[in-house]
Coordinates of C-alpha atoms in Angstrom, one line a residue:
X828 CA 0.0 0.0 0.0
X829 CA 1.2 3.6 -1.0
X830 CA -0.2 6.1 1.7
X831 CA 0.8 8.7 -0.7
X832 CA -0.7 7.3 -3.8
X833 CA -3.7 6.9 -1.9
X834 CA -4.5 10.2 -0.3
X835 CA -3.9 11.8 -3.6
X836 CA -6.9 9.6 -4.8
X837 CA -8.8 10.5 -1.5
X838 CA -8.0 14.5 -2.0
X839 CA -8.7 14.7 -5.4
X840 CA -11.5 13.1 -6.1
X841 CA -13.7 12.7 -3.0
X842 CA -15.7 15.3 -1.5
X843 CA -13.8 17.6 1.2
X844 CA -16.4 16.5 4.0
X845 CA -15.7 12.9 3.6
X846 CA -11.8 12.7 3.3
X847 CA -10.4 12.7 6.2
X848 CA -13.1 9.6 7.1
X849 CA -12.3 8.0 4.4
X850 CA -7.8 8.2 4.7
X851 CA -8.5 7.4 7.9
X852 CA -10.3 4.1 7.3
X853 CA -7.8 3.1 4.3
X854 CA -5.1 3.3 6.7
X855 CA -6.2 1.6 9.4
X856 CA -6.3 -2.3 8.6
X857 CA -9.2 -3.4 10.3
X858 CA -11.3 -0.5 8.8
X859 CA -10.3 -0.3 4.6
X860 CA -13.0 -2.0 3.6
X861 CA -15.0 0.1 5.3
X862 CA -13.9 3.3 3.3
X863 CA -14.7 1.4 0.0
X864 CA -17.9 -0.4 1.4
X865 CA -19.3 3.7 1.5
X866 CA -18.4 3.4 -2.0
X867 CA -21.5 0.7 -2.8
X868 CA -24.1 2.9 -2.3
X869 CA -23.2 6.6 -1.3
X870 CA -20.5 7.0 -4.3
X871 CA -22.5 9.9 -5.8
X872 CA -22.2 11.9 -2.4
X873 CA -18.3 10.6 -1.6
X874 CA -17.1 11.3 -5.0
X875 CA -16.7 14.6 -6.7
X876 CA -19.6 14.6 -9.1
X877 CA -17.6 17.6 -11.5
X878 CA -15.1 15.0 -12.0
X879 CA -17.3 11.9 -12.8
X880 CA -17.7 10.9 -16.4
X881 CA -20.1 7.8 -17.3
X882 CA -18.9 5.1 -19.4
X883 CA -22.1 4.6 -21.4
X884 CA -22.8 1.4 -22.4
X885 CA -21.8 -1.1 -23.6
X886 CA -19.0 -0.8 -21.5
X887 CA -18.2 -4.5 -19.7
X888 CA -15.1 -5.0 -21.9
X889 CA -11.7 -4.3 -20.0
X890 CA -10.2 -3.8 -23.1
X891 CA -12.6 -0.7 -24.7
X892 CA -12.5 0.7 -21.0
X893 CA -8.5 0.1 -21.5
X894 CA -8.4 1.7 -24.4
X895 CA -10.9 4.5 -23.2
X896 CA -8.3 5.5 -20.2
X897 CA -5.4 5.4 -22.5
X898 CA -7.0 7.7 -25.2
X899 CA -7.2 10.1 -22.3
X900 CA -3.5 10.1 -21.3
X901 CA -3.5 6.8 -18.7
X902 CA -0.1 4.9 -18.1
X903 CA 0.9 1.6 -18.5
X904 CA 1.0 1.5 -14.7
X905 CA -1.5 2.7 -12.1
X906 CA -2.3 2.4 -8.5
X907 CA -5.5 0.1 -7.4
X908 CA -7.7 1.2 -4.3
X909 CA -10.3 -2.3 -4.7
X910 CA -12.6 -4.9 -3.2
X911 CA -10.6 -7.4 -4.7
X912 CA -7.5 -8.0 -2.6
X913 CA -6.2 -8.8 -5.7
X914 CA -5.2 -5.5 -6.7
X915 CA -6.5 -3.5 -3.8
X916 CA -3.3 -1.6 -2.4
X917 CA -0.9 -2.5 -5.4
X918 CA 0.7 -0.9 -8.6
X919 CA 0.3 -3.3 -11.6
X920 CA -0.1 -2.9 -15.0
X921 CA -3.3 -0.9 -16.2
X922 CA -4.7 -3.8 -18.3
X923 CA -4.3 -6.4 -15.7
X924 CA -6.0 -4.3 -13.1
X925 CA -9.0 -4.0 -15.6
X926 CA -9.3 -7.3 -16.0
X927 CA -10.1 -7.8 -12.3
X928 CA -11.8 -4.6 -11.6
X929 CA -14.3 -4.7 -14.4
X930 CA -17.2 -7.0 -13.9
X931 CA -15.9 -7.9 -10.0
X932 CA -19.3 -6.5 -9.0
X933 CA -17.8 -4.6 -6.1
X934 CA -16.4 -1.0 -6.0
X935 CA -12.7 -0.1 -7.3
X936 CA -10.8 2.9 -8.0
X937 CA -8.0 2.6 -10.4
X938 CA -5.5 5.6 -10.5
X939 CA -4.4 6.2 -13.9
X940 CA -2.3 9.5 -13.5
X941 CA -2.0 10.6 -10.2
X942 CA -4.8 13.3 -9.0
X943 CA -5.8 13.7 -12.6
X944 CA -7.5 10.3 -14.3
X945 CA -9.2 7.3 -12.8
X946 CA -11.1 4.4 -13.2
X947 CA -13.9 4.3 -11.1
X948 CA -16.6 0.9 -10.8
X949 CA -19.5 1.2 -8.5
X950 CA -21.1 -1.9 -6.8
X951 CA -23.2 -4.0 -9.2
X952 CA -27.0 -3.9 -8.4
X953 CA -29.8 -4.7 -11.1
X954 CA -27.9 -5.1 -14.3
X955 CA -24.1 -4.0 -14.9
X956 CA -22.7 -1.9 -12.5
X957 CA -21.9 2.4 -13.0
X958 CA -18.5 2.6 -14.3
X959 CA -16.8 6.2 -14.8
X960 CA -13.5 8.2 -15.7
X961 CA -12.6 10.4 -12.9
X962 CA -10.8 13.1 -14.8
X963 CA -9.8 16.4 -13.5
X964 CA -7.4 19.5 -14.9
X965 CA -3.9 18.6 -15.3
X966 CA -2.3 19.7 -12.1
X967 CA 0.5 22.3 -12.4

């Protein structure tokens, strides 16, 4: 786990109210699944809504949503905050973190450029689950 990598996430994307609740609970153990369980159902009032794009559908693939991400500047690398302990906590290759983000049916946020492009999947209800770029303004 980066701390850094993740409160750059936490302070760029999420709400001002809710980040220090939510850095908090990611960096204590026995709480980080708590900060992405608020995720499932509240990600509307946790995230910054300015910065939230919708993926419209279809949009299940990991490679379009790949390729999606890397038409907007993503790296080869990124930084996974996730359900899946798979790539919760962990810098891996873009791609492979799609392939186990997309379609897990539980919330992820997959840091593309630091503070300025994300992945973001929502928990899946009825039907596919919301799935967004979180994109702000290049940071100077």
């Amino acid at each position: 786990m980066k701390k850094e990598m993740e409160e750059l996430v936490v302070k760029s994307f999420f709400e001002k109210q809710v980040q220090e609740r939510v850095l908090y609970e990611l960096f204590t153990p026995k709480k980080r699944n708590h900060a992405l369980n608020r995720l499932c159902h509240q990600y509307t009032k946790m995230l910054k809504e300015k910065y939230m794009f919708e993926i419209l559908s279809p949009n299940s693939s990991p490679k379009y949503i790949y390729e999606l991400l890397k038409s907007n500047g993503a790296a080869k690398m990124c930084y996974s905050l996730s359900y899946s302990e798979k790539i919760d906590g962990k810098e891996l290759p873009l791609q492979e973190a799609l392939e186990h983000a997309v379609g897990f049916g539980f919330p992820s946020i997959i840091s593309c450029i630091p503070g300025e492009l994300a992945y973001f999947e929502a928990e899946q209800g009825f039907g596919s689950p919301p799935r967004y770029i979180l994109k702000r303004p290049k940071m100077n």
